[in-house]
Short mmCIF file of C-alpha atoms and ligand atoms in Angstrom, two decimals:
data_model
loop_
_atom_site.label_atom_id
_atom_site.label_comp_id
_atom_site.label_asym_id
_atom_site.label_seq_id
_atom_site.Cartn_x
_atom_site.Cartn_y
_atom_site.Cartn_z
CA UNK R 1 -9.85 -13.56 14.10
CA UNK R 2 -10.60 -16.48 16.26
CA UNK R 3 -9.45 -16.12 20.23
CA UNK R 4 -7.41 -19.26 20.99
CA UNK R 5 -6.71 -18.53 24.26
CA UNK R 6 -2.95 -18.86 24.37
CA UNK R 7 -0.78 -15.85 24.57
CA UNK R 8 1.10 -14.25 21.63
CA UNK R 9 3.64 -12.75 24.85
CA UNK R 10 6.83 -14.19 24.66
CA UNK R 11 9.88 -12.89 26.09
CA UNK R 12 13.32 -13.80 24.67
CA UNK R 13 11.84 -15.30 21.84
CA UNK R 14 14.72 -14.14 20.21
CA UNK R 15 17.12 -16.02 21.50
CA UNK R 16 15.67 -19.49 21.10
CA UNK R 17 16.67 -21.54 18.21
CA UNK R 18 14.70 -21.75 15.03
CA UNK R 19 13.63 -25.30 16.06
CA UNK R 20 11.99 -23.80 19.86
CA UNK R 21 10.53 -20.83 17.95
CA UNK R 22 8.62 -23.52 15.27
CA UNK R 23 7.42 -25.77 18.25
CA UNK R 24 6.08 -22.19 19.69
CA UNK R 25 4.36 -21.58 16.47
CA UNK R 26 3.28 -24.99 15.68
CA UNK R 27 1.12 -24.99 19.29
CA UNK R 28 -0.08 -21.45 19.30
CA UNK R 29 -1.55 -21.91 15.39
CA UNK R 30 -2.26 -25.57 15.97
CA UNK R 31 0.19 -26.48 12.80
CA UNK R 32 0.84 -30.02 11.54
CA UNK R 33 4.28 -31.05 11.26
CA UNK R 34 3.90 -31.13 7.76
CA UNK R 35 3.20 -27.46 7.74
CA UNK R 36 5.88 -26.69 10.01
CA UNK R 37 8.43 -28.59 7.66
CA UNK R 38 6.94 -26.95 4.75
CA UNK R 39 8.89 -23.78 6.27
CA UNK R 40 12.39 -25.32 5.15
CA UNK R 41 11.16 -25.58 1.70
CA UNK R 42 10.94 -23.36 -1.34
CA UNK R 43 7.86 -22.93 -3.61
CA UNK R 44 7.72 -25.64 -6.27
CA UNK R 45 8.80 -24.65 -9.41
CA UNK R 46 6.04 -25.59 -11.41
CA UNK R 47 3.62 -23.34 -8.82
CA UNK R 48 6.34 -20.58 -9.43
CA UNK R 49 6.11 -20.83 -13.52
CA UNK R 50 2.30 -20.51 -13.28
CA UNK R 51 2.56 -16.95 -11.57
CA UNK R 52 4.94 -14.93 -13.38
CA UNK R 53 6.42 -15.04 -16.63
CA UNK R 54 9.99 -16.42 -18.12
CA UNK R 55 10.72 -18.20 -14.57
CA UNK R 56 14.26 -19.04 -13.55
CA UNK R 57 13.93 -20.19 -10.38
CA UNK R 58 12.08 -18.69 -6.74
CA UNK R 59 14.20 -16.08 -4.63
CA UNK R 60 14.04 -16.74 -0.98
CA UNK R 61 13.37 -13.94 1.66
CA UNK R 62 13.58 -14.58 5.30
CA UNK R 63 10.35 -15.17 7.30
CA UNK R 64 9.56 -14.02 10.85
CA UNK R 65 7.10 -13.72 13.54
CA UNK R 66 6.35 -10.91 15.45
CA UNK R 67 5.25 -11.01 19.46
CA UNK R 68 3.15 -9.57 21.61
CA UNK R 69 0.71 -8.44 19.67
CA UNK R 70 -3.28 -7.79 20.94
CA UNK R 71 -5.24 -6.80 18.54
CA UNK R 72 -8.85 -6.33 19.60
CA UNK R 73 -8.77 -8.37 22.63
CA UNK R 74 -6.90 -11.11 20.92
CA UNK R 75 -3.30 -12.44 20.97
CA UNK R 76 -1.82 -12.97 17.88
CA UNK R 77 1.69 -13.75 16.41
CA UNK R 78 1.96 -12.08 13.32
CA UNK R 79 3.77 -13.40 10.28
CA UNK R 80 6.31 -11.05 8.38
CA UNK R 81 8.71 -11.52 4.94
CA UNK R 82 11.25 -9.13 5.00
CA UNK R 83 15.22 -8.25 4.32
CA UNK R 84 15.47 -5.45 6.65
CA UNK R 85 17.18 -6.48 9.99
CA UNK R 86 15.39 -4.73 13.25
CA UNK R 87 11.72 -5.21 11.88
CA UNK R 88 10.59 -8.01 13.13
CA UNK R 89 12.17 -6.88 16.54
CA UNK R 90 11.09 -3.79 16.14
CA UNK R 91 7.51 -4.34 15.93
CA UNK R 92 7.55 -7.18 18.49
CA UNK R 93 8.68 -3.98 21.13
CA UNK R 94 6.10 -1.79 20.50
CA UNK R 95 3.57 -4.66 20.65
CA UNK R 96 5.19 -5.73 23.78
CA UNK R 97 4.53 -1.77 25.28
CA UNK R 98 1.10 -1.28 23.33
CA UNK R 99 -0.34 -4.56 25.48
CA UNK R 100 0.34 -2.71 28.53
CA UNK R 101 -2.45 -0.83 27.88
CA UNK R 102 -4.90 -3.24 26.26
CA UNK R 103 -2.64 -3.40 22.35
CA UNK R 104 -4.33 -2.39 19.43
CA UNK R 105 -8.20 -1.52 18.70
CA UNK R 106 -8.65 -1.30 14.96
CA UNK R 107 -11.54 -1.34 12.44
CA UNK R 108 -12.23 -1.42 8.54
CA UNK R 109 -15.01 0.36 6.53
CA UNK R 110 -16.78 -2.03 4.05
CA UNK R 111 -14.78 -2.92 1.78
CA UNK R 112 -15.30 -0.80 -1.24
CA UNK R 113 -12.55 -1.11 -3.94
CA UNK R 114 -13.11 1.58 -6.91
CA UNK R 115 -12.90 1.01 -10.53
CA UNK R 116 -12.71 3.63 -12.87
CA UNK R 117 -14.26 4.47 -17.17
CA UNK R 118 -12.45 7.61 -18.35
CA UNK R 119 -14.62 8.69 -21.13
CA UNK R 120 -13.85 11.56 -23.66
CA UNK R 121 -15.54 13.95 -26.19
CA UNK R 122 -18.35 13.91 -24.87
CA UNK R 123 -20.84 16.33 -26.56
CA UNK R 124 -22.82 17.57 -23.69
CA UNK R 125 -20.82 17.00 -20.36
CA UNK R 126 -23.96 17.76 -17.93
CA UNK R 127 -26.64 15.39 -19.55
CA UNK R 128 -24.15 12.18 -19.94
CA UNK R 129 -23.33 12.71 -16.33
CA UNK R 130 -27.03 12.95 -15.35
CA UNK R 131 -28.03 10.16 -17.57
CA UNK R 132 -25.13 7.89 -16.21
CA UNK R 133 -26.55 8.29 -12.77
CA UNK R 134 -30.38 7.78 -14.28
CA UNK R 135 -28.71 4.67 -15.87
CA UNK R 136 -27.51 3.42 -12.50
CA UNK R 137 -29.54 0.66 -11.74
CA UNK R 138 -29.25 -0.97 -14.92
CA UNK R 139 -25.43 -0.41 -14.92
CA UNK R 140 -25.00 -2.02 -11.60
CA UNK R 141 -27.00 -5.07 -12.38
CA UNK R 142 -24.81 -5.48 -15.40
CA UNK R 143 -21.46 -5.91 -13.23
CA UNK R 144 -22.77 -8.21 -10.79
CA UNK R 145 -23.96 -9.82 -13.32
CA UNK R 146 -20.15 -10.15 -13.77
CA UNK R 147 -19.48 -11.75 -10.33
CA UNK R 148 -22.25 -14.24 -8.95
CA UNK R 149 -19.71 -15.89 -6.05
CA UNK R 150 -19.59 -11.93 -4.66
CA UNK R 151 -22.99 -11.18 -4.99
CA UNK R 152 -23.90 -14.38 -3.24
CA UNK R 153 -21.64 -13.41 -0.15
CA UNK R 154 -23.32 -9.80 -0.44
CA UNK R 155 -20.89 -8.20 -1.98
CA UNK R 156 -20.42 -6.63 -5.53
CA UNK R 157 -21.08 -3.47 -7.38
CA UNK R 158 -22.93 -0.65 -4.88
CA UNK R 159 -23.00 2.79 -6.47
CA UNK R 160 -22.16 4.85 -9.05
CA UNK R 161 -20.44 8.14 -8.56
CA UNK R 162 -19.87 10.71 -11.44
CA UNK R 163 -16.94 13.12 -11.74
CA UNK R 164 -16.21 15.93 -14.30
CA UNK R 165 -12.43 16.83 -14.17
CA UNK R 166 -10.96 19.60 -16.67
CA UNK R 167 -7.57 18.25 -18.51
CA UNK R 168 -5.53 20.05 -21.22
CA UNK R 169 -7.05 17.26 -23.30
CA UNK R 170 -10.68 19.19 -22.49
CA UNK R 171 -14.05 18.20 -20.05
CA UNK R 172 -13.67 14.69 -19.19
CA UNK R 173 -15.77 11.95 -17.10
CA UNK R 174 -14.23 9.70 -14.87
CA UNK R 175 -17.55 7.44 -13.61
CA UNK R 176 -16.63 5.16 -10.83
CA UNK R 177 -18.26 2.27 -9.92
CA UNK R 178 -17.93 1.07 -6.23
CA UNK R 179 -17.65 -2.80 -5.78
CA UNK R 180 -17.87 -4.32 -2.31
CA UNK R 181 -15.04 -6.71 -2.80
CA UNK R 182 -15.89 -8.63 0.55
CA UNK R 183 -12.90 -11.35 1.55
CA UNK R 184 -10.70 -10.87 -2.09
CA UNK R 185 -8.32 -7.94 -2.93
CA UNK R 186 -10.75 -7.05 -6.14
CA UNK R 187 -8.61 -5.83 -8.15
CA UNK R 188 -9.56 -8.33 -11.07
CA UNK R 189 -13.12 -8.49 -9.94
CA UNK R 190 -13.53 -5.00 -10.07
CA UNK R 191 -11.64 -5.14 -13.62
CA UNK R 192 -13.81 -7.34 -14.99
CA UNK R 193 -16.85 -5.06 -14.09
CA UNK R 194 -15.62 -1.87 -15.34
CA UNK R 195 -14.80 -3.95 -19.12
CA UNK R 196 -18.17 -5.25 -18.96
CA UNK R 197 -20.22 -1.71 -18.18
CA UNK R 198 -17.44 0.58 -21.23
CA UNK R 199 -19.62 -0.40 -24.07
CA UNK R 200 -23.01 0.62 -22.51
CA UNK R 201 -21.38 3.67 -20.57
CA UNK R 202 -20.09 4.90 -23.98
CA UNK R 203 -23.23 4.61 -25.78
CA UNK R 204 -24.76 6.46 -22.64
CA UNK R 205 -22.65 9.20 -22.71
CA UNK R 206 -22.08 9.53 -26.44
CA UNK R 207 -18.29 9.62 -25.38
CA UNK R 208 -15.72 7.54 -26.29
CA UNK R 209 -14.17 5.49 -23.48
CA UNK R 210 -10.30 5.03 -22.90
CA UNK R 211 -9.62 3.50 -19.46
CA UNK R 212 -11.39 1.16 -17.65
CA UNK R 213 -9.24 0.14 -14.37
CA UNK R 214 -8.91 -0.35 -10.66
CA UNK R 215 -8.42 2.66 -8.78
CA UNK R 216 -5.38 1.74 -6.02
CA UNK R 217 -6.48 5.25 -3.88
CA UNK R 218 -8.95 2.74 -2.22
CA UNK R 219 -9.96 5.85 0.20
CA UNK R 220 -13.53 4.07 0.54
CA UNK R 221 -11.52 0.44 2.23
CA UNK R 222 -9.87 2.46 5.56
CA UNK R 223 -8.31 0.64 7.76
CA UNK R 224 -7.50 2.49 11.61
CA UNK R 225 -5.90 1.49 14.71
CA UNK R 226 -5.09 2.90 18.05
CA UNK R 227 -3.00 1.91 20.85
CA UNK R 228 -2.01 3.50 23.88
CA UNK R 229 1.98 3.40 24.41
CA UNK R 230 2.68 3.17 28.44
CA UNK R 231 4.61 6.74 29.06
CA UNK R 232 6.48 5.19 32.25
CA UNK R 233 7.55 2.11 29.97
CA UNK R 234 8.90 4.61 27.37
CA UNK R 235 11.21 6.35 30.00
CA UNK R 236 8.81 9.16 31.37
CA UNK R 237 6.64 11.66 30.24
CA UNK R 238 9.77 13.91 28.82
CA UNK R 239 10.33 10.69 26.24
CA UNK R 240 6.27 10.91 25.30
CA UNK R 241 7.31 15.00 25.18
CA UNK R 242 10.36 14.05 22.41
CA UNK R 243 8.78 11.41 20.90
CA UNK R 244 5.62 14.44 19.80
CA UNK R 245 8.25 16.80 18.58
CA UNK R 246 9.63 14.32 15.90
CA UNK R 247 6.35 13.26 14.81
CA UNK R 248 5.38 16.58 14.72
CA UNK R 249 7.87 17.20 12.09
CA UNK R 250 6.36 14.28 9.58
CA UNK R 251 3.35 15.38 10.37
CA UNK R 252 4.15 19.73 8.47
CA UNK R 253 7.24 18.17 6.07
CA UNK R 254 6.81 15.79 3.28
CA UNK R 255 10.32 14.85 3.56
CA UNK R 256 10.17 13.73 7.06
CA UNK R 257 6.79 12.42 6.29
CA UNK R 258 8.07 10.17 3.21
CA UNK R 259 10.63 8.60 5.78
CA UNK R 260 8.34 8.09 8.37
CA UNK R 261 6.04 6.44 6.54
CA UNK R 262 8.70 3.76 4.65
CA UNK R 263 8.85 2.96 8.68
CA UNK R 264 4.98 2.47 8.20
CA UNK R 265 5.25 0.37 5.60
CA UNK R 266 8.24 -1.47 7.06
CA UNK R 267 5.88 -3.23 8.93
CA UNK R 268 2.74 -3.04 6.11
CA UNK R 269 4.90 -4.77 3.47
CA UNK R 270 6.42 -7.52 5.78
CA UNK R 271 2.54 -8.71 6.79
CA UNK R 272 1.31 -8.30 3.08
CA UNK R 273 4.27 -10.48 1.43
CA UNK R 274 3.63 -13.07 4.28
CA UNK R 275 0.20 -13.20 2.98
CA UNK R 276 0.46 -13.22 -0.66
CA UNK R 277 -1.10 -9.74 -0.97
CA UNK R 278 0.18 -7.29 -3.60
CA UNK R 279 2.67 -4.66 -2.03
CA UNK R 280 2.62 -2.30 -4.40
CA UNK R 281 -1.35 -1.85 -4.52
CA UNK R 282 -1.00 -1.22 -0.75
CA UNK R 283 1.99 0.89 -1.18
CA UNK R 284 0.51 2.94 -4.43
CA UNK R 285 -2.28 3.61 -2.17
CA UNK R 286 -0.73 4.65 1.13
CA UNK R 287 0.86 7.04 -0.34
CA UNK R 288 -1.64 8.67 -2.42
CA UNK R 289 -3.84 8.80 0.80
CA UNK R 290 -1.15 10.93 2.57
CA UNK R 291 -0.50 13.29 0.09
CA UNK R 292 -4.83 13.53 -0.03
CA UNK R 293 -5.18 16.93 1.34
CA UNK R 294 -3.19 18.18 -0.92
CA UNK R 295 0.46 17.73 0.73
CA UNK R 296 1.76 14.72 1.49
CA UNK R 297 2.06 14.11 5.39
CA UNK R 298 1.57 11.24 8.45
CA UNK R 299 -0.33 7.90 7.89
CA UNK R 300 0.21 7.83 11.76
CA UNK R 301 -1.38 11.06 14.37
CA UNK R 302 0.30 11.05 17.99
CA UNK R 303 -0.90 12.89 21.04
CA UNK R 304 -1.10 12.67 25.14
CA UNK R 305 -3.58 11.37 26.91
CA UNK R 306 -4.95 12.91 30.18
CA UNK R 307 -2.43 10.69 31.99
CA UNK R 308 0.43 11.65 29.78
CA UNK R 309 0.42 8.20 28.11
CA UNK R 310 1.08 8.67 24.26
CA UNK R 311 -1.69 7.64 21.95
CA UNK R 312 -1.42 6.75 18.57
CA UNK R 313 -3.68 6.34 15.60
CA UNK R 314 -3.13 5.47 12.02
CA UNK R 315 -5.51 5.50 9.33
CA UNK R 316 -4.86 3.86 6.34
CA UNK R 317 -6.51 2.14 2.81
CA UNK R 318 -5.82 -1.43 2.53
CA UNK R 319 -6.62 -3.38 -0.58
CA UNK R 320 -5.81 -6.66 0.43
CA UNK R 321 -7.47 -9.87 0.74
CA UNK R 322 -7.77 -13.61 2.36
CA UNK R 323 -8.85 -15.00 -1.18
CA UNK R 324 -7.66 -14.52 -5.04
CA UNK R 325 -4.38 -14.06 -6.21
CA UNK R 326 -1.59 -14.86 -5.07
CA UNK R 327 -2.16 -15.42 -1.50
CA UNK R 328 -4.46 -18.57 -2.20
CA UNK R 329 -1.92 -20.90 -3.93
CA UNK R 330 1.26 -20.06 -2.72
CA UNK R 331 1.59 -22.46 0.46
CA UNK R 332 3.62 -20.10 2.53
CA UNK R 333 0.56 -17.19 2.82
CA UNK R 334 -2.12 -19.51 3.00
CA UNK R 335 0.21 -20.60 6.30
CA UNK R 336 0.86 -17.00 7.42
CA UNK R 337 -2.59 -16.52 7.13
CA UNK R 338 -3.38 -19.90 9.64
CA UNK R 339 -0.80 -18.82 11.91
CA UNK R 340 -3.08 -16.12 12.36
CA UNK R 341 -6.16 -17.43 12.81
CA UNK R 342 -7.98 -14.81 10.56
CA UNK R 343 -11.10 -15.61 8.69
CA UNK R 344 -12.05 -12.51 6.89
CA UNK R 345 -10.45 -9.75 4.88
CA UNK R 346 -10.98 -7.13 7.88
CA UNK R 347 -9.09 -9.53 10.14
CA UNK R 348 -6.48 -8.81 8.40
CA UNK R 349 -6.67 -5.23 7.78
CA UNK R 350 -6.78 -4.76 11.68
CA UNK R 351 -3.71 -7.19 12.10
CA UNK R 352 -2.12 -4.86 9.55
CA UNK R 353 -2.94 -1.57 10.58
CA UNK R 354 -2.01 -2.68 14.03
CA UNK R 355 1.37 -3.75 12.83
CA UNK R 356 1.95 -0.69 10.84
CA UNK R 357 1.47 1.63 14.22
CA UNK R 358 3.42 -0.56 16.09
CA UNK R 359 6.48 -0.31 13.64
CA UNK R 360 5.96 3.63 13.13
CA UNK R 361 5.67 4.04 17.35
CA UNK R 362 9.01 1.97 17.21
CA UNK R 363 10.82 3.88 14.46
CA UNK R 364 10.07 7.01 16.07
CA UNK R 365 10.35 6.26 19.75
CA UNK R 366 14.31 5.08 18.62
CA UNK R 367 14.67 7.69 16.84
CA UNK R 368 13.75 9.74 19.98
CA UNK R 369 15.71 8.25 21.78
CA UNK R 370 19.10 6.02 21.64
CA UNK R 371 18.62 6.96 17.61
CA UNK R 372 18.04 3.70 15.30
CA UNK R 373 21.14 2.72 14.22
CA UNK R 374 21.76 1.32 17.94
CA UNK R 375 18.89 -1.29 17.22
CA UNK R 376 19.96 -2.16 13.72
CA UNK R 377 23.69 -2.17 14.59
CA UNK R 378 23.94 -5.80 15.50
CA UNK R 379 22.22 -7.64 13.04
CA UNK R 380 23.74 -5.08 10.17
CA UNK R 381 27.14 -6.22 11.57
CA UNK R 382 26.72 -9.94 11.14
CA UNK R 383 25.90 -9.24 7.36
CA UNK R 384 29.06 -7.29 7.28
CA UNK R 385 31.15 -10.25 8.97
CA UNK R 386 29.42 -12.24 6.58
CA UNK R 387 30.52 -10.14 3.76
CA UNK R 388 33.93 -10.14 4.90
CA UNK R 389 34.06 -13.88 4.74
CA UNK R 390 33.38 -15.13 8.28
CA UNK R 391 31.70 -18.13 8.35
CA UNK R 392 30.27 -20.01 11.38
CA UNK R 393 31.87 -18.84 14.95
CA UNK R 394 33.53 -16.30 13.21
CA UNK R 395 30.68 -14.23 12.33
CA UNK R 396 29.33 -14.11 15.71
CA UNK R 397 33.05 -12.97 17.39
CA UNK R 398 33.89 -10.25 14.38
CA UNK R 399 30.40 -8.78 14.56
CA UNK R 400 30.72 -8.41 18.22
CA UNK R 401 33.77 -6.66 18.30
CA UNK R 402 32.25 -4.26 15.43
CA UNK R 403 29.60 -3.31 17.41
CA UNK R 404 31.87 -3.06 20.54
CA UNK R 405 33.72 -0.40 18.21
CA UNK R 406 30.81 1.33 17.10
CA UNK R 407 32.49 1.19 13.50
CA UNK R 408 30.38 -1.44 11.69
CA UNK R 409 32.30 -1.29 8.38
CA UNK R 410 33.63 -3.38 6.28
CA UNK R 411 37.18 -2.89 5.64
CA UNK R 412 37.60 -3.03 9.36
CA UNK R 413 35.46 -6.50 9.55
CA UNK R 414 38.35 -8.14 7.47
CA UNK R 415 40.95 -6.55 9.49
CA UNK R 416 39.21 -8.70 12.84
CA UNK R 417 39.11 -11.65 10.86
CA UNK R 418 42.38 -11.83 9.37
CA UNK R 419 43.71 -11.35 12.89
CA UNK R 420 40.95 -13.97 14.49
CA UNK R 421 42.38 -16.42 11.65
P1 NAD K 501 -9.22 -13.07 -7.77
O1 NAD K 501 -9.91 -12.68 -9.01
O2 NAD K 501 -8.17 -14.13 -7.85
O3 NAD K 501 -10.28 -13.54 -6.66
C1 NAD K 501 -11.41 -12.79 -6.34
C2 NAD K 501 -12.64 -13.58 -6.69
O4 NAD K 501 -12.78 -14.71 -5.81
C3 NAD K 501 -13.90 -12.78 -6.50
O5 NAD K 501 -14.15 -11.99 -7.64
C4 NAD K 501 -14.95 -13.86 -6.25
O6 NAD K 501 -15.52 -14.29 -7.47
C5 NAD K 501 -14.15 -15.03 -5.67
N1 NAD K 501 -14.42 -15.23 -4.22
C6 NAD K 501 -14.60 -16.43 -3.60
N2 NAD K 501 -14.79 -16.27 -2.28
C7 NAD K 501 -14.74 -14.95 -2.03
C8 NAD K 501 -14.86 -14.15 -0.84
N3 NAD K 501 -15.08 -14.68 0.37
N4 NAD K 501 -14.73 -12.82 -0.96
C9 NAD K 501 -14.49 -12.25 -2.15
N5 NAD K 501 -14.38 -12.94 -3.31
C10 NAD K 501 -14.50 -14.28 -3.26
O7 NAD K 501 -8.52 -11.86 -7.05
P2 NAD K 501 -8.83 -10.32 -6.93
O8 NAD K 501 -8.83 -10.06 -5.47
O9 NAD K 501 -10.01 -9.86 -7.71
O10 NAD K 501 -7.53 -9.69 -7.59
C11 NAD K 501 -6.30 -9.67 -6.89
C12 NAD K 501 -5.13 -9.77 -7.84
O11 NAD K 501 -5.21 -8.76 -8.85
C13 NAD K 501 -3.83 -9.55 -7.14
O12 NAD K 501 -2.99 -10.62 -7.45
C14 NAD K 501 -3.30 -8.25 -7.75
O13 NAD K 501 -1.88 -8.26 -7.79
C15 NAD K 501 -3.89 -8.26 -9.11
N6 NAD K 501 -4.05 -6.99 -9.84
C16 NAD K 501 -3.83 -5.77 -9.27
C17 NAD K 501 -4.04 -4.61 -9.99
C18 NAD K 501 -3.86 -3.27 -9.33
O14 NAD K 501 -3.62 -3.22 -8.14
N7 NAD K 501 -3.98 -2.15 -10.04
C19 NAD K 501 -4.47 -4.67 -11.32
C20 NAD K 501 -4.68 -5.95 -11.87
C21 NAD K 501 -4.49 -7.09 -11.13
#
């Protein structure tokens, strides 16, 4: 992530017109107008019909940008695609708190996708794992052999690991092979290696191979980030005090935990669409990293600091990437991702990470507090006006007087407008 010296804090960007908010963009990412106008338009249809199959048409979702962020010493505005009202917002607030104290510090590991070769009746378990690993060299040079362009940026396949798991099917081996991905996702690189290496890995083992595939628990590709949330800014050190007995709660109960970390992934999700990355690899593996000890718990760990400040910390694999797939022909991401200035893989990760604290702190620090339905209320109430047939004006006045009533609900959204009318 390049520093371009301009400042990702905006107050009351909210309330500027769509117009103001794309001139803000268009100076802080150093847009064309041609990429600014390319925000009123939907993907072409012939660029939709090459990425899925039996296309009808594209399906808009609104795009944001989040404020405030620092990430690493950097501003940054932060792209996100998402249905949910309060998000966007949402994330923008914590931002706005976590800069208080210097935003977000995150990292990556190298970035080691996994790829799996399930291989069965195998006559002697203990020598084909030993001769797999005396076989490693050769093995390895056969998948890079697979991928020159990541071997040239010094990436591509690493190590071997062995593992012997008992299934009611008998002794099984599950070798993986561990591919440095560098800038891409992998998922197809790393497929391409483990298709490649099955034929030799079977005659190895004197097995018989079944699956050769991706693993999405990409637990050797962590992403982390920390941020200090200002303890006077949150309402005193009693908040920091509430806000540690609900996390504490996600953190021993796997139903709290699943809920807290859809607020996670609120923010996760929103950054990935924007950038062409696949959700549900990033999702699959979220998840199957909390539940890794065992039970399922936090993505996110919460605790004072000497000062009473509240620190937070999540820790997280990310299989996403600035090249491949999706994200490098669909106009919209490869703008997301110059809005953001990132030139690497781990750029993003750390914008990512960052973004998923800042939308957990923000969940739960509502939820501490005033309770979240407060924050959604407003926007939730112009899709009910909406719904009840206001249009223009209208939707503004009945959702204002729905909110004023605290009873955002339907029936009584047509009851305003048939009176307004
Ligand atoms: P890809 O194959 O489109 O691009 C990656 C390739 O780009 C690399 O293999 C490399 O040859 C090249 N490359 C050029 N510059 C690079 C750089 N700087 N760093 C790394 N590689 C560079 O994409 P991919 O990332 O291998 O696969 C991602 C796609 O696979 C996603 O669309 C995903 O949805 C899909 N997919 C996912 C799964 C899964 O998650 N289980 C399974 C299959 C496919």
């Amino acid at each position: 992530m390049q520093e371009n010296g301009k400042t990702s804090k905006i107050s009351g960007f909210y309330k500027l017109s769509v117009e103001k908010r794309r001139e803000i963009v268009k100076d802080f990412a150093d847009l064309s107008d041609t990429d600014i106008e390319s925000f009123s338009r939907p993907i072409d249809i012939q660029l939709a019909d090459t990425m899925i199959e039996n296309v009808l048409g594209t399906f808009e979702l609104p795009l944001g940008i989040a404020v405030n962020f620092r990430i690493n010493d950097k501003d940054v505005l932060v792209p996100m695609v998402v249905e949910e009202s309060s998000v966007v917002a949402a994330a923008s607030n914590a931002a706005r708190i976590a800069r208080i104290h210097g935003g977000f510090h995150a990292s990556v590991t190298d970035p080691l996708m996994i790829g799996q070769i399930q291989l069965l009746d195998i006559p002697d378990i203990t020598t084909a794992a030993e001769d797999i690993i005396k076989q490693k060299e050769k093995l390895l040079q056969i998948a890079n052999e697979q991928d020159k362009i990541l071997v040239n940026l010094g990436g591509g396949a690493k190590d071997i690991e062995v593992r012997i798991l008992n299934s009611p099917l008998g002794k099984m081996i599950v070798m993986h092979l561990l591919v440095d991905v560098r800038d891409a996702m992998g998922a197809n690189a790393v497929n391409t290696m483990v298709e490649a290496l099955a034929p030799l890995v079977q005659e190895i083992t004197k097995g018989r191979v079944r699956l050769k595939i991706l693993s999405n628990l990409a637990d050797r590709r962590i992403a982390t980030a920390t941020a200090v949330f200002d303890k006077e800014t949150m309402g005193g050190e009693n908040i920091v005090d509430s806000f540690l007995e609900s996390y504490t709660l996600a953190s021993i109960d796997p139903y709290r935990a699943a809920t807290h970390n859809k607020g996670i992934m609120n923010g996760i999700d929103a950054v990935v669409t924007a950038t062409g990355n696949d959700s549900r690899a990033v999702e699959a593996g979220a998840h199957a990293y909390a539940a890794r000890q065992g039970q399922y718990t936090s993505l996110t760990r919460y605790w004072k600091d000497e000062k009473g400040n509240l620190v937070g910390e999540i820790e997280l694999p990310l299989a996403i990437g600035i090249v491949g797939g999706a994200g490098s022909i669909h106009p919209k991401a490869v703008l997301c991702k110059k809005i953001m200035n990132i030139t690497s893989a781990n750029d993003l990760s750390n914008i990512v990470a960052s973004v998923g604290l800042a939308q957990n702190f923000a969940a739960v620090f509502a939820l501490s507090t005033v309770g979240i339905q407060k924050g959604h209320m407003s926007l939730h109430a112009k899709n009910i006006a909406m719904m009840a047939g206001a249009k223009d004006d209208e939707i503004e006045k009945v959702a204002d007087q729905l909110v004023k009533e605290g009873k955002v609900k339907l029936d009584r959204a047509k009851e305003i407008l048939s009176t307004l009318r």
